[in-house]
């Protein structure tokens, strides 16, 4: 009698199981041959704690909407202005405006703040002269006009002398530095009253910078 034929389903099912088992065994051998950090998923090295924290912080700080981005920009701008205000009051070079930064500008400020300048009294003298000129007395008006001329001449002469001395001192102190605009910067500062100057004066009158 002929033997019972082998069912076709059994043949195909066994072959499929054998192929899957072979693929799984090969994958296990390949994984065992690769060396990686056991705590690192997907074959990548475990990031350091500082890098992971900075990455999480950057993701958390990334604005999600345009409104959030605008609000964050306003906060950063407000914080920068606050730092700049404190720097103008305390002289911190890190947060000063660009026009006030650098050793040359600092020396120019100290040079002006260490001496008396006629120009710094221009505002109170201008108020007095203006009041005299408004009085309906010809003699007082003539005096006011004469005072205007005297004040202007004194300020011009004092500014010329101050600029010459400052330029000479800058050439001696900073021979290799860029000194462009430093004299004009100092003369503009001399026109302001001492208590209103920004950055605030860091030297006393008569103190050599």
Short mmCIF file of C-alpha atoms in Angstrom, two decimals:
data_model
loop_
_atom_site.label_atom_id
_atom_site.label_comp_id
_atom_site.label_asym_id
_atom_site.label_seq_id
_atom_site.Cartn_x
_atom_site.Cartn_y
_atom_site.Cartn_z
CA UNK A 1 0.00 0.00 0.00
CA UNK A 2 1.28 3.55 -0.77
CA UNK A 3 2.36 5.67 2.15
CA UNK A 4 0.20 8.59 3.18
CA UNK A 5 1.35 11.69 1.32
CA UNK A 6 2.84 14.50 3.46
CA UNK A 7 0.37 17.38 3.78
CA UNK A 8 1.41 20.46 1.79
CA UNK A 9 0.41 22.79 4.60
CA UNK A 10 2.83 21.05 6.98
CA UNK A 11 5.70 21.45 4.50
CA UNK A 12 5.15 25.19 3.91
CA UNK A 13 4.51 25.89 7.60
CA UNK A 14 7.70 24.11 8.67
CA UNK A 15 9.75 25.92 6.04
CA UNK A 16 8.40 29.32 7.14
CA UNK A 17 9.15 28.55 10.78
CA UNK A 18 12.66 27.44 9.90
CA UNK A 19 13.34 30.65 7.93
CA UNK A 20 12.10 32.83 10.82
CA UNK A 21 14.22 30.91 13.32
CA UNK A 22 17.31 31.33 11.11
CA UNK A 23 16.74 35.10 10.77
CA UNK A 24 16.26 35.47 14.54
CA UNK A 25 19.44 33.48 15.25
CA UNK A 26 21.44 35.60 12.80
CA UNK A 27 20.11 38.82 14.37
CA UNK A 28 21.12 37.59 17.83
CA UNK A 29 24.64 36.79 16.61
CA UNK A 30 24.95 40.21 14.97
CA UNK A 31 23.71 42.03 18.09
CA UNK A 32 26.08 40.06 20.29
CA UNK A 33 29.05 41.00 18.11
CA UNK A 34 28.29 44.76 18.34
CA UNK A 35 29.70 46.53 21.39
CA UNK A 36 27.71 49.46 22.79
CA UNK A 37 26.75 50.96 26.06
CA UNK A 38 24.23 48.65 27.72
CA UNK A 39 22.31 51.71 28.97
CA UNK A 40 22.18 53.39 25.56
CA UNK A 41 19.12 52.57 23.42
CA UNK A 42 19.44 52.06 19.68
CA UNK A 43 23.24 51.88 19.71
CA UNK A 44 23.77 55.57 20.65
CA UNK A 45 26.05 56.54 23.56
CA UNK A 46 24.34 57.83 26.66
CA UNK A 47 24.51 61.67 26.68
CA UNK A 48 26.08 63.45 29.64
CA UNK A 49 23.82 64.91 32.29
CA UNK A 50 24.81 68.51 31.47
CA UNK A 51 24.15 67.99 27.76
CA UNK A 52 20.81 66.36 28.47
CA UNK A 53 19.79 69.17 30.83
CA UNK A 54 20.78 71.86 28.32
CA UNK A 55 18.88 70.03 25.61
CA UNK A 56 15.78 69.79 27.78
CA UNK A 57 16.15 73.45 28.75
CA UNK A 58 16.46 74.55 25.12
CA UNK A 59 13.40 72.53 24.19
CA UNK A 60 11.46 73.97 27.12
CA UNK A 61 12.55 77.54 26.28
CA UNK A 62 11.64 77.29 22.62
CA UNK A 63 8.56 79.46 22.04
CA UNK A 64 5.64 77.55 20.64
CA UNK A 65 3.56 80.45 19.31
CA UNK A 66 4.22 83.89 17.83
CA UNK A 67 2.66 85.52 20.88
CA UNK A 68 4.97 83.58 23.18
CA UNK A 69 8.00 84.54 21.07
CA UNK A 70 7.03 88.23 21.17
CA UNK A 71 6.54 88.10 24.94
CA UNK A 72 9.93 86.45 25.41
CA UNK A 73 11.61 89.08 23.23
CA UNK A 74 10.05 91.85 25.33
CA UNK A 75 11.29 90.22 28.51
CA UNK A 76 14.82 89.83 27.12
CA UNK A 77 14.82 93.45 25.93
CA UNK A 78 13.58 94.64 29.33
CA UNK A 79 16.29 92.60 31.08
CA UNK A 80 18.98 94.01 28.77
CA UNK A 81 17.80 97.58 29.45
CA UNK A 82 17.87 96.92 33.18
CA UNK A 83 21.42 95.59 32.97
CA UNK A 84 22.42 98.62 30.93
CA UNK A 85 20.81 101.00 33.44
CA UNK A 86 22.74 99.40 36.29
CA UNK A 87 25.93 99.51 34.24
CA UNK A 88 25.46 103.23 33.57
CA UNK A 89 25.03 103.80 37.28
CA UNK A 90 27.90 101.57 38.39
CA UNK A 91 30.28 101.69 35.43
CA UNK A 92 30.19 97.97 34.61
CA UNK A 93 31.97 97.75 31.25
CA UNK A 94 30.21 94.53 30.21
CA UNK A 95 26.76 96.07 29.75
CA UNK A 96 27.59 99.65 28.76
CA UNK A 97 26.38 100.96 25.40
CA UNK A 98 28.85 100.65 22.54
CA UNK A 99 29.68 104.37 22.56
CA UNK A 100 30.80 104.17 26.22
CA UNK A 101 32.85 100.97 26.07
CA UNK A 102 36.60 100.65 26.04
CA UNK A 103 39.54 101.97 28.06
CA UNK A 104 39.87 105.08 25.85
CA UNK A 105 36.30 106.22 26.49
CA UNK A 106 36.65 105.45 30.19
CA UNK A 107 39.80 107.56 30.45
CA UNK A 108 38.07 110.39 28.58
CA UNK A 109 35.18 110.29 31.05
CA UNK A 110 37.51 110.24 34.04
CA UNK A 111 39.52 113.13 32.60
CA UNK A 112 36.40 115.30 32.32
CA UNK A 113 34.97 114.23 35.68
CA UNK A 114 38.21 114.99 37.52
CA UNK A 115 38.22 118.71 36.68
CA UNK A 116 35.96 121.75 36.73
CA UNK A 117 34.50 122.64 33.34
CA UNK A 118 32.86 125.94 32.50
CA UNK A 119 30.58 124.19 30.04
CA UNK A 120 28.88 122.15 32.77
CA UNK A 121 27.45 125.37 34.24
CA UNK A 122 26.00 126.44 30.92
CA UNK A 123 22.45 125.35 31.76
CA UNK A 124 22.06 127.30 35.04
CA UNK A 125 23.78 130.35 33.52
CA UNK A 126 21.48 130.13 30.50
CA UNK A 127 18.43 130.17 32.78
CA UNK A 128 19.70 133.29 34.58
CA UNK A 129 20.50 135.06 31.33
CA UNK A 130 17.09 134.16 29.90
CA UNK A 131 15.32 135.61 32.95
CA UNK A 132 17.34 138.84 32.67
CA UNK A 133 16.55 139.15 28.98
CA UNK A 134 12.81 138.88 29.68
CA UNK A 135 12.81 141.83 32.08
CA UNK A 136 11.52 144.99 30.40
CA UNK A 137 14.56 147.01 31.44
CA UNK A 138 16.97 148.02 28.66
CA UNK A 139 19.99 147.96 30.97
CA UNK A 140 19.28 144.39 32.14
CA UNK A 141 18.68 143.25 28.58
CA UNK A 142 22.03 144.70 27.56
CA UNK A 143 23.70 142.89 30.48
CA UNK A 144 21.99 139.64 29.46
CA UNK A 145 23.28 140.00 25.90
CA UNK A 146 26.79 140.69 27.17
CA UNK A 147 26.62 137.68 29.48
CA UNK A 148 25.61 135.48 26.54
CA UNK A 149 28.71 136.55 24.63
CA UNK A 150 31.00 136.09 27.66
CA UNK A 151 29.64 132.63 28.46
CA UNK A 152 29.94 131.43 24.87
CA UNK A 153 33.52 132.70 24.56
CA UNK A 154 34.53 131.11 27.88
CA UNK A 155 33.00 127.77 26.93
CA UNK A 156 34.72 127.77 23.55
CA UNK A 157 38.12 128.62 25.03
CA UNK A 158 37.77 126.09 27.84
CA UNK A 159 36.66 123.38 25.40
CA UNK A 160 39.65 124.05 23.12
CA UNK A 161 42.08 123.83 26.05
CA UNK A 162 40.40 120.71 27.43
CA UNK A 163 40.40 118.99 24.05
CA UNK A 164 44.08 119.76 23.51
CA UNK A 165 45.10 118.41 26.93
CA UNK A 166 42.94 115.32 26.55
CA UNK A 167 44.28 114.56 23.09
CA UNK A 168 47.84 114.78 24.42
CA UNK A 169 47.09 112.53 27.40
CA UNK A 170 45.36 109.96 25.19
CA UNK A 171 48.35 109.85 22.86
CA UNK A 172 50.63 109.20 25.83
CA UNK A 173 48.39 106.65 27.56
CA UNK A 174 47.02 104.76 24.52
CA UNK A 175 49.50 105.08 21.65
CA UNK A 176 48.22 101.98 19.83
CA UNK A 177 44.50 102.26 20.58
CA UNK A 178 41.82 103.70 18.31
CA UNK A 179 41.11 107.18 19.72
CA UNK A 180 38.72 108.37 17.03
CA UNK A 181 35.84 110.40 18.47
CA UNK A 182 37.14 110.27 22.05
CA UNK A 183 37.77 114.03 22.32
CA UNK A 184 34.34 114.93 20.95
CA UNK A 185 32.81 112.35 23.29
CA UNK A 186 34.55 113.99 26.27
CA UNK A 187 33.55 117.53 25.26
CA UNK A 188 29.90 116.50 24.94
CA UNK A 189 30.14 115.05 28.44
CA UNK A 190 31.59 118.32 29.74
CA UNK A 191 28.40 120.12 28.67
CA UNK A 192 26.37 118.06 31.16
CA UNK A 193 26.12 118.81 34.84
CA UNK A 194 28.18 116.37 36.88
CA UNK A 195 25.24 114.79 38.72
CA UNK A 196 23.37 114.20 35.46
CA UNK A 197 26.20 112.47 33.60
CA UNK A 198 25.86 108.87 32.44
CA UNK A 199 27.77 106.69 33.08
CA UNK A 200 28.08 108.07 36.57
CA UNK A 201 31.44 109.68 37.44
CA UNK A 202 33.89 107.20 38.97
CA UNK A 203 36.54 109.71 40.10
CA UNK A 204 36.44 112.74 42.36
CA UNK A 205 37.27 116.27 41.32
CA UNK A 206 40.98 116.87 41.41
CA UNK A 207 41.77 113.16 41.29
CA UNK A 208 44.20 112.31 38.52
CA UNK A 209 42.77 109.62 36.19
#
